[in-house]
PDB file of C-alpha atoms in Angstrom:
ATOM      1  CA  UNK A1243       8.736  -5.227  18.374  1.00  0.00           C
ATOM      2  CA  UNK A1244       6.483  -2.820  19.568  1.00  0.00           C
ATOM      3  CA  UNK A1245       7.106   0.801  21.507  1.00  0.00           C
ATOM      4  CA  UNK A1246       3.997   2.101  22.568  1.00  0.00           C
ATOM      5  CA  UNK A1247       3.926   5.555  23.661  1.00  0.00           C
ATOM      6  CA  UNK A1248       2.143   5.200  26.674  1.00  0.00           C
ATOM      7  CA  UNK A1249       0.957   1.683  28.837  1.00  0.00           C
ATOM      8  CA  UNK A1250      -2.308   0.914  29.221  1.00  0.00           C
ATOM      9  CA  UNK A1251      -4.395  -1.408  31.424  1.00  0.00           C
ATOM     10  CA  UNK A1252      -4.506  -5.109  30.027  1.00  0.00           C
ATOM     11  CA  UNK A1253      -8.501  -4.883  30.549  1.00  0.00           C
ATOM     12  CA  UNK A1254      -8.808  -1.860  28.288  1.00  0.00           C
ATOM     13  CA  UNK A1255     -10.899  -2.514  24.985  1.00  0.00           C
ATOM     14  CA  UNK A1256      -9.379  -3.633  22.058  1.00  0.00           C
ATOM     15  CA  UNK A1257     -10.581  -3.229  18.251  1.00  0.00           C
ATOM     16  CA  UNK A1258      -9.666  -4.460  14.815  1.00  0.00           C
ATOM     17  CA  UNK A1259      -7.057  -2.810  12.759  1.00  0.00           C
ATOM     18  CA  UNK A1260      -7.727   0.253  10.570  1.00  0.00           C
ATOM     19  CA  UNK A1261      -5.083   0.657   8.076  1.00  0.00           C
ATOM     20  CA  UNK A1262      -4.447   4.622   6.902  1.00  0.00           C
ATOM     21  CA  UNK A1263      -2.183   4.485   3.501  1.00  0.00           C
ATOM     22  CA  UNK A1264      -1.594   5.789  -0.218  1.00  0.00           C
ATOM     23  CA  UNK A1265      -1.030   4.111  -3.127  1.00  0.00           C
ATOM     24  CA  UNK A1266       0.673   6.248  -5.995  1.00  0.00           C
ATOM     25  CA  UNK A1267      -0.957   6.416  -9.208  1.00  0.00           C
ATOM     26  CA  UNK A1268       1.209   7.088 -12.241  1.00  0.00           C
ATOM     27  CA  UNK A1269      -1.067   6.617 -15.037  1.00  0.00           C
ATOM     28  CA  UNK A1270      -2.579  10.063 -13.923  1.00  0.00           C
ATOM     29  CA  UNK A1271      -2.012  13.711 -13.904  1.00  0.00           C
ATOM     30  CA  UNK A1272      -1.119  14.034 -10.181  1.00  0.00           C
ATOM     31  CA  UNK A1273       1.706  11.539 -10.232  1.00  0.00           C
ATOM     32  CA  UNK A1274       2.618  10.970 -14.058  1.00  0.00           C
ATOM     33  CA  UNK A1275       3.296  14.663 -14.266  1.00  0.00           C
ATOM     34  CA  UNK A1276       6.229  13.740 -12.035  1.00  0.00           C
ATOM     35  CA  UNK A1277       7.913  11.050 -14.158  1.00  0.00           C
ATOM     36  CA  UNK A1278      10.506  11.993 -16.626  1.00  0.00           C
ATOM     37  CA  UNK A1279      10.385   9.085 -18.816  1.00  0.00           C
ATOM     38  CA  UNK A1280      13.663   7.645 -20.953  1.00  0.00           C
ATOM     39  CA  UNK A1281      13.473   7.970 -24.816  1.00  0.00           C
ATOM     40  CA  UNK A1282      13.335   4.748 -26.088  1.00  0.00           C
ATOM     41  CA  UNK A1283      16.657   4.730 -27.286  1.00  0.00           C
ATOM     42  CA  UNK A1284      18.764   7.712 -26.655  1.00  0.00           C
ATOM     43  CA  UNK A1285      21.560   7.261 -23.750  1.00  0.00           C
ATOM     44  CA  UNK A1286      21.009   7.996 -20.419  1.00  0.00           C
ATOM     45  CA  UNK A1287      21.738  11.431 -19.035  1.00  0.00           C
ATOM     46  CA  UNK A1288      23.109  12.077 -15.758  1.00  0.00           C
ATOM     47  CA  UNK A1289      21.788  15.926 -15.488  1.00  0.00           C
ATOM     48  CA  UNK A1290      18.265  14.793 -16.384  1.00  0.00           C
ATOM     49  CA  UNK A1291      17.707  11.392 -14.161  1.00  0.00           C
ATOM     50  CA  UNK A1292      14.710   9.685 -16.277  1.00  0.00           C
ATOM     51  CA  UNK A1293      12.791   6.348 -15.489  1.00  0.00           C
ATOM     52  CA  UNK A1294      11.669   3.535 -17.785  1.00  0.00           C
ATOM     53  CA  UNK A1295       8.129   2.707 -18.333  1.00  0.00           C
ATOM     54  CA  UNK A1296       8.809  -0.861 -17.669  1.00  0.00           C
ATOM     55  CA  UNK A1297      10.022   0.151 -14.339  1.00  0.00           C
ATOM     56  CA  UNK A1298       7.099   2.472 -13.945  1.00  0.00           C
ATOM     57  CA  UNK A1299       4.448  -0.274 -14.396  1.00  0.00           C
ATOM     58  CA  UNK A1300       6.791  -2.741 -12.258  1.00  0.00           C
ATOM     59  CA  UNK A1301       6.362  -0.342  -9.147  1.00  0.00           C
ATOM     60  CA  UNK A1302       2.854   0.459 -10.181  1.00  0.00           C
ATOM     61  CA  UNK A1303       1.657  -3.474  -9.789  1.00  0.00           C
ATOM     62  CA  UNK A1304       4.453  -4.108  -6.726  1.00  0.00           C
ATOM     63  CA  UNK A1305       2.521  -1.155  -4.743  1.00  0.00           C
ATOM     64  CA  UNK A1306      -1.171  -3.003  -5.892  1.00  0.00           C
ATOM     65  CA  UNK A1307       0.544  -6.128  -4.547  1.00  0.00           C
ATOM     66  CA  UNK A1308       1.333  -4.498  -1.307  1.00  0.00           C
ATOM     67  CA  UNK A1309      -2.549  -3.009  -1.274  1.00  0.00           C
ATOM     68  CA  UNK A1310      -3.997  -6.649  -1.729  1.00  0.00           C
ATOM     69  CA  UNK A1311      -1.986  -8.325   0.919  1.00  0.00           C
ATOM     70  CA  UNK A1312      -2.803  -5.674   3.800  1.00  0.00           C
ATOM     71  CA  UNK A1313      -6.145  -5.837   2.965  1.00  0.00           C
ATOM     72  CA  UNK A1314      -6.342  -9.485   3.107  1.00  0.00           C
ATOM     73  CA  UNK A1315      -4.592  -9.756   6.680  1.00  0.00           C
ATOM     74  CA  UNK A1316      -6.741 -11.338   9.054  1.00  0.00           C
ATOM     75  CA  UNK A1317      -6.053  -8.449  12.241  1.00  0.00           C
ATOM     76  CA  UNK A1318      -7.172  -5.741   9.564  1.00  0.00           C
ATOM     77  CA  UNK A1319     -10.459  -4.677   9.791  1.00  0.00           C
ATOM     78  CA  UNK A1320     -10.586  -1.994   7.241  1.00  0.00           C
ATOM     79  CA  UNK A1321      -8.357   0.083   5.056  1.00  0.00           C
ATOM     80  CA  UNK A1322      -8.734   3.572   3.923  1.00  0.00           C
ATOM     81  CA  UNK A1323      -6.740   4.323   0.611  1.00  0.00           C
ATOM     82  CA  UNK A1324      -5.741   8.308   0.398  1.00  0.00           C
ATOM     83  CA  UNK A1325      -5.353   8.966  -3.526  1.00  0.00           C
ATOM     84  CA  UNK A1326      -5.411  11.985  -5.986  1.00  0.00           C
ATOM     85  CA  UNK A1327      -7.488  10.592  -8.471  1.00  0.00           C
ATOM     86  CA  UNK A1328      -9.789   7.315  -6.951  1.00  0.00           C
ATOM     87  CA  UNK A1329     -12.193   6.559 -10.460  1.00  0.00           C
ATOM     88  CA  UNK A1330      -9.089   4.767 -12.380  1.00  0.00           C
ATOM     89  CA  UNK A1331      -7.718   3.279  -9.127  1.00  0.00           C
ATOM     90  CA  UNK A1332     -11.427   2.005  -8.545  1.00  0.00           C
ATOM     91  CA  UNK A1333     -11.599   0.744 -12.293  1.00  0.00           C
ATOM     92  CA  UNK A1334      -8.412  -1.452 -12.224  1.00  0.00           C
ATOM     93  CA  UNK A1335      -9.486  -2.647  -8.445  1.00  0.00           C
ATOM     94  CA  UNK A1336     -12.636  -3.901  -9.646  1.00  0.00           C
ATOM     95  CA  UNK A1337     -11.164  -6.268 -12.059  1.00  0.00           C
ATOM     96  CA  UNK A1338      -8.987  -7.946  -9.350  1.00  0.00           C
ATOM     97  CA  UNK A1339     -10.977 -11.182  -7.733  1.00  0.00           C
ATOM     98  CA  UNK A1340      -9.561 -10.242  -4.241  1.00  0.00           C
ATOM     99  CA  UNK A1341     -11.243  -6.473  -4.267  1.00  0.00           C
ATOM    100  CA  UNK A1342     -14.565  -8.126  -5.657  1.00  0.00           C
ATOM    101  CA  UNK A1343     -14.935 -10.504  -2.215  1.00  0.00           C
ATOM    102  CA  UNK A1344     -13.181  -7.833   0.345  1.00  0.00           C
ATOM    103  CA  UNK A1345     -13.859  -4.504  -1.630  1.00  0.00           C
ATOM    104  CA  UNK A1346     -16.694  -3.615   1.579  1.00  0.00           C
ATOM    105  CA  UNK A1347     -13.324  -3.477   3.861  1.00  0.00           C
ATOM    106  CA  UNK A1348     -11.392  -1.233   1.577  1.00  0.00           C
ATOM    107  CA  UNK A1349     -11.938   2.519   1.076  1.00  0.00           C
ATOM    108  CA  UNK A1350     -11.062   4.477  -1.604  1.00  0.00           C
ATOM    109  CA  UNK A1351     -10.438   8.368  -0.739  1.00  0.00           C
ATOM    110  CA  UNK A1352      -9.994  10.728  -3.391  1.00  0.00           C
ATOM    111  CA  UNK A1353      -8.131  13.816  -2.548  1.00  0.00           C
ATOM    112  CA  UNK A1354      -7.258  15.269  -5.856  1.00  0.00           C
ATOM    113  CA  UNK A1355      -3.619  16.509  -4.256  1.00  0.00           C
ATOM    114  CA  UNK A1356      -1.020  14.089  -3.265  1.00  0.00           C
ATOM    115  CA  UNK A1357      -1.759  13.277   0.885  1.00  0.00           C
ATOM    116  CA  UNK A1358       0.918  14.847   3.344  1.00  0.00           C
ATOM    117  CA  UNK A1359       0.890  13.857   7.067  1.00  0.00           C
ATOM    118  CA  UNK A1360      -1.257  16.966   7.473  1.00  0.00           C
ATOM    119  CA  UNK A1361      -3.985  14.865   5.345  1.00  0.00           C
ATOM    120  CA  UNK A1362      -3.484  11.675   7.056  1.00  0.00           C
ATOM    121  CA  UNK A1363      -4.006  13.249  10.735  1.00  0.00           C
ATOM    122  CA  UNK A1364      -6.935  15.509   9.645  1.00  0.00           C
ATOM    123  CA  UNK A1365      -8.781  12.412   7.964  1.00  0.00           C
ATOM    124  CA  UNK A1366      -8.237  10.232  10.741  1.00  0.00           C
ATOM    125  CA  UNK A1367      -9.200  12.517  13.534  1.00  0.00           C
ATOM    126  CA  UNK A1368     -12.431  13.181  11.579  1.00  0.00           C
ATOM    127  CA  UNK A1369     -12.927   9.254  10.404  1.00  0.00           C
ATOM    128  CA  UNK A1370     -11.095   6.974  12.735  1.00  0.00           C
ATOM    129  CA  UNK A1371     -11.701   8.279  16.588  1.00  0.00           C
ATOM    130  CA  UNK A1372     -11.621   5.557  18.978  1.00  0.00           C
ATOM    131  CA  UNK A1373     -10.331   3.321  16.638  1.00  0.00           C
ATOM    132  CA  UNK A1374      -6.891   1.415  16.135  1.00  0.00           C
ATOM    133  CA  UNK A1375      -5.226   3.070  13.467  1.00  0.00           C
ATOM    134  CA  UNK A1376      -2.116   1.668  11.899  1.00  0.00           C
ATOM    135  CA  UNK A1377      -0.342   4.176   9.261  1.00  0.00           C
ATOM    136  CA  UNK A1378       1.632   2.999   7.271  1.00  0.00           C
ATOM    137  CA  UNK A1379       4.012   3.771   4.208  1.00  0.00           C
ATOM    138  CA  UNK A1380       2.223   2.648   0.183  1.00  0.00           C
ATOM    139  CA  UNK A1381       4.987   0.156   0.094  1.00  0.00           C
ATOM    140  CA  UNK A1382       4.990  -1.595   3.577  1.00  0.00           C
ATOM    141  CA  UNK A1383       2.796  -4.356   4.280  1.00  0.00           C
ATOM    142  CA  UNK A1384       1.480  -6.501   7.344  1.00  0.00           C
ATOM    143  CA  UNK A1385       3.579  -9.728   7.853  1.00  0.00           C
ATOM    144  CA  UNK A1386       1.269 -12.708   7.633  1.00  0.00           C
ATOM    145  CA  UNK A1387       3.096 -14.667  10.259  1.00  0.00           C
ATOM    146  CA  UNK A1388       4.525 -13.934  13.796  1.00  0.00           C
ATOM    147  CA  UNK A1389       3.607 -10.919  15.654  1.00  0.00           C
ATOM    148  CA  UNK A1390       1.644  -9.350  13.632  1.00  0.00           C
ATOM    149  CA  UNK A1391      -0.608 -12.366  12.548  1.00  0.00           C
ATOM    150  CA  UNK A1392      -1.363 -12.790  16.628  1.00  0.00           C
ATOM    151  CA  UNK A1393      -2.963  -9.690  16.241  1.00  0.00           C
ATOM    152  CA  UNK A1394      -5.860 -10.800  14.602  1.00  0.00           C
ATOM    153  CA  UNK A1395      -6.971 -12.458  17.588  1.00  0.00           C
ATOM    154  CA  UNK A1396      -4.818 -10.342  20.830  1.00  0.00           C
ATOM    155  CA  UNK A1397      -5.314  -6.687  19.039  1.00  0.00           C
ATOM    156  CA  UNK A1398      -3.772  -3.722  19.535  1.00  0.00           C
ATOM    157  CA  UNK A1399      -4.422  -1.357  22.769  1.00  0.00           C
ATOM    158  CA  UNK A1400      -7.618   0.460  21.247  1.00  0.00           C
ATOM    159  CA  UNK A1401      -7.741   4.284  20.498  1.00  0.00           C
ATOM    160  CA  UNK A1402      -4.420   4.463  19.637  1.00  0.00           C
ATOM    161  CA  UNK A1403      -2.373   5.242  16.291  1.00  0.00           C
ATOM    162  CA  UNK A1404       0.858   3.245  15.336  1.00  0.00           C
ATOM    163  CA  UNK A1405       3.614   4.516  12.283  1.00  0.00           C
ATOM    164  CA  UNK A1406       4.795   1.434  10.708  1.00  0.00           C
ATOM    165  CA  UNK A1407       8.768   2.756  10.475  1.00  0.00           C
ATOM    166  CA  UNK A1408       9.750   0.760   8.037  1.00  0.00           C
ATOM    167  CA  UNK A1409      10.924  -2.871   6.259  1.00  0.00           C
ATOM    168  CA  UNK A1410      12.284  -6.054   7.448  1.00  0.00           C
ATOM    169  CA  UNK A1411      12.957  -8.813   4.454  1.00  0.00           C
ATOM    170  CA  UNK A1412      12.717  -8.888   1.090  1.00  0.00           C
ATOM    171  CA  UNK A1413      10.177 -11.376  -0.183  1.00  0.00           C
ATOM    172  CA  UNK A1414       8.595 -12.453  -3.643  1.00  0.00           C
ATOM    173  CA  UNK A1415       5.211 -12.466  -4.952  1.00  0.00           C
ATOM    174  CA  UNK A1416       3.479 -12.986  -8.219  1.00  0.00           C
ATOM    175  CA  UNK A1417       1.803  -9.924  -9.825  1.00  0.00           C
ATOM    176  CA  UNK A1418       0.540 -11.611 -12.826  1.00  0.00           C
ATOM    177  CA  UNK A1419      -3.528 -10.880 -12.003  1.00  0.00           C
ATOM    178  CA  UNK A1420      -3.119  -7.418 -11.531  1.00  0.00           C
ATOM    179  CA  UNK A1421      -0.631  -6.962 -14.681  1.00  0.00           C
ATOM    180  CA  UNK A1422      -3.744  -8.605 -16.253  1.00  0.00           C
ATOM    181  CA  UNK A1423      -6.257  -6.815 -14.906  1.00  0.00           C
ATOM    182  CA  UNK A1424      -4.062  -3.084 -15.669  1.00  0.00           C
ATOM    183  CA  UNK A1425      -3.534  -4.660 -19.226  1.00  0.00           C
ATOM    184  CA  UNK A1426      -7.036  -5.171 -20.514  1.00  0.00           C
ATOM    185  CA  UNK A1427      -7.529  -0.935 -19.332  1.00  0.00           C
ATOM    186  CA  UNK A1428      -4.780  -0.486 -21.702  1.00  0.00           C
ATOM    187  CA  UNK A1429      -2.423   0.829 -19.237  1.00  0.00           C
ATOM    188  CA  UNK A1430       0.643  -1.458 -19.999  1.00  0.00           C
ATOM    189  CA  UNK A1431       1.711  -4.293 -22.531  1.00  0.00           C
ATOM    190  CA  UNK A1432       2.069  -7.475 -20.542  1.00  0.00           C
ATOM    191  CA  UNK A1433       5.295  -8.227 -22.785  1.00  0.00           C
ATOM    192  CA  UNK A1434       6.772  -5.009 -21.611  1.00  0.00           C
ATOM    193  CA  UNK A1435       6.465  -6.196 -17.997  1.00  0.00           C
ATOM    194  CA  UNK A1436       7.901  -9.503 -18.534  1.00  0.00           C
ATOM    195  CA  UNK A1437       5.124 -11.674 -18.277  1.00  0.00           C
ATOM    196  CA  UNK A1438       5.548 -15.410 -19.374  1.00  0.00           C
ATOM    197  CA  UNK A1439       3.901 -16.015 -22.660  1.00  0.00           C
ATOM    198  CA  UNK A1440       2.857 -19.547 -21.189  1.00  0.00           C
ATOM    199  CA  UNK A1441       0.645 -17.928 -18.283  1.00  0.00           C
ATOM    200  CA  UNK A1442       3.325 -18.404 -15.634  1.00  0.00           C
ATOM    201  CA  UNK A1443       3.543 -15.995 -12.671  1.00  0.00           C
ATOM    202  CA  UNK A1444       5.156 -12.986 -12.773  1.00  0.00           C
ATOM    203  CA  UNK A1445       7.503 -12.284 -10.127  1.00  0.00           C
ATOM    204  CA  UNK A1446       8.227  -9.159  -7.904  1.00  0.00           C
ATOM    205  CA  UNK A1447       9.709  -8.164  -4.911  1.00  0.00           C
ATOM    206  CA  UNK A1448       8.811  -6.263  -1.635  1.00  0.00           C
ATOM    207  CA  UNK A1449       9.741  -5.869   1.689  1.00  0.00           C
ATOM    208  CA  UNK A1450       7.508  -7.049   4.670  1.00  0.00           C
ATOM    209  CA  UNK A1451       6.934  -4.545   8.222  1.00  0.00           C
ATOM    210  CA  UNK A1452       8.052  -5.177  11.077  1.00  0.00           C
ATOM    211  CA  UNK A1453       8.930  -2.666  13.620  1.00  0.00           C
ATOM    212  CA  UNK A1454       6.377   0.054  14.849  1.00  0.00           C
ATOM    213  CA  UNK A1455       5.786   3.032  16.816  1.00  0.00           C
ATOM    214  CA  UNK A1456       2.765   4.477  19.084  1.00  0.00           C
ATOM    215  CA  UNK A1457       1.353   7.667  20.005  1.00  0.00           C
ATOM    216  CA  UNK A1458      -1.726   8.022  21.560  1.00  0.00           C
ATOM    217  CA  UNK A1459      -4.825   9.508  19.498  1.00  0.00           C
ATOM    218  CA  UNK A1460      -5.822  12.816  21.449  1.00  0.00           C
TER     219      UNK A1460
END
């Protein structure tokens, strides 16, 4: 379903997608300095909410799983990452087979801060005029099928931006390649993540877009 903000003739131009997104990284200072990580062992307090690392690398691969599936979308032309710190995002990309074939479509940004809208609408009005611009949330992705897959050959009215609002379904995927791939950089155990000793997938789950909103690039 779509709600532009304002029609446009049918014979105006249309582009390729340009996707405008973050991914969080919590292996570095900029995020990790966020996470209050469980002891091991001791019991759970309710005044000082904590995380587990095993949930911390499970969201860490499920947002690299949302990252290679909008980038492989055939309506998406480009994508332009926002991140604090891009050299370790750039190292664990470039040991993923999917980033080594489509790695000239994706953009990593370094910001060294974590991005606020304010970021997003400076960097596209300086980097993305007259395109298509899709924003998006880090753990949203492009439905393969339906609307959005007509897209890749109908487009989107050009010079316009759209906010993906939100979800629409659960759905599964396997994240064994990139568990892999953040493993041999030493930045998780694949036993802690629950990988199959036998080489079987590893399963996660995340939630497809759907709906979206317009307003018109000035």
């Amino acid at each position: 379903f779509f709600c532009p903000a304002m029609a446009t003739p049918a014979a105006e131009a249309r582009s390729d997608l340009s996707l405008l997104t973050t991914m969080q990284w919590f292996y570095g200072p900029t995020w990790g300095n966020t996470l209050q990580i469980c002891p091991e062992r001791a019991a759970l307090s309710r005044r000082k909410p904590c995380v587990k690392w095993v949930n911390v690398h499970a969201r860490q691969l499920e947002l690299l799983e949302v990252l290679r599936r909008n980038v492989l979308h055939a309506a998406v032309s480009d994508l332009h990452l926002l991140v604090a710190e891009a050299p370790p995002v750039e190292a664990l990309l470039s040991r993923l087979r999917w980033y080594e074939k489509r790695k000239h479509m994706l953009h990593v940004v370094g910001i060294a801060e974590r991005p606020s809208f304010r970021t997003y609408l400076a960097y596209a009005s300086r980097h993305l005029v007259g395109r298509t611009v899709v924003f998006l949330n880090q753990d949203v992705y492009l439905m393969p099928e339906g609307r959005w897959a007509e897209l890749a050959t109908s487009g989107l009215p050009a010079r316009h931006t759209y906010f993906l609002s939100r979800y629409h379904r659960r759905t599964d995927y396997d994240v064994r390649r990139s568990a892999e791939a953040a493993s041999s950089l030493g930045l998780l155990n694949l036993t802690d993540v629950g990988a199959p000793a036998d080489g079987g997938q590893l399963q996660g789950r995340r939630l497809q877009g759907r709906r979206l909103q317009g307003r018109r690039l000035q």
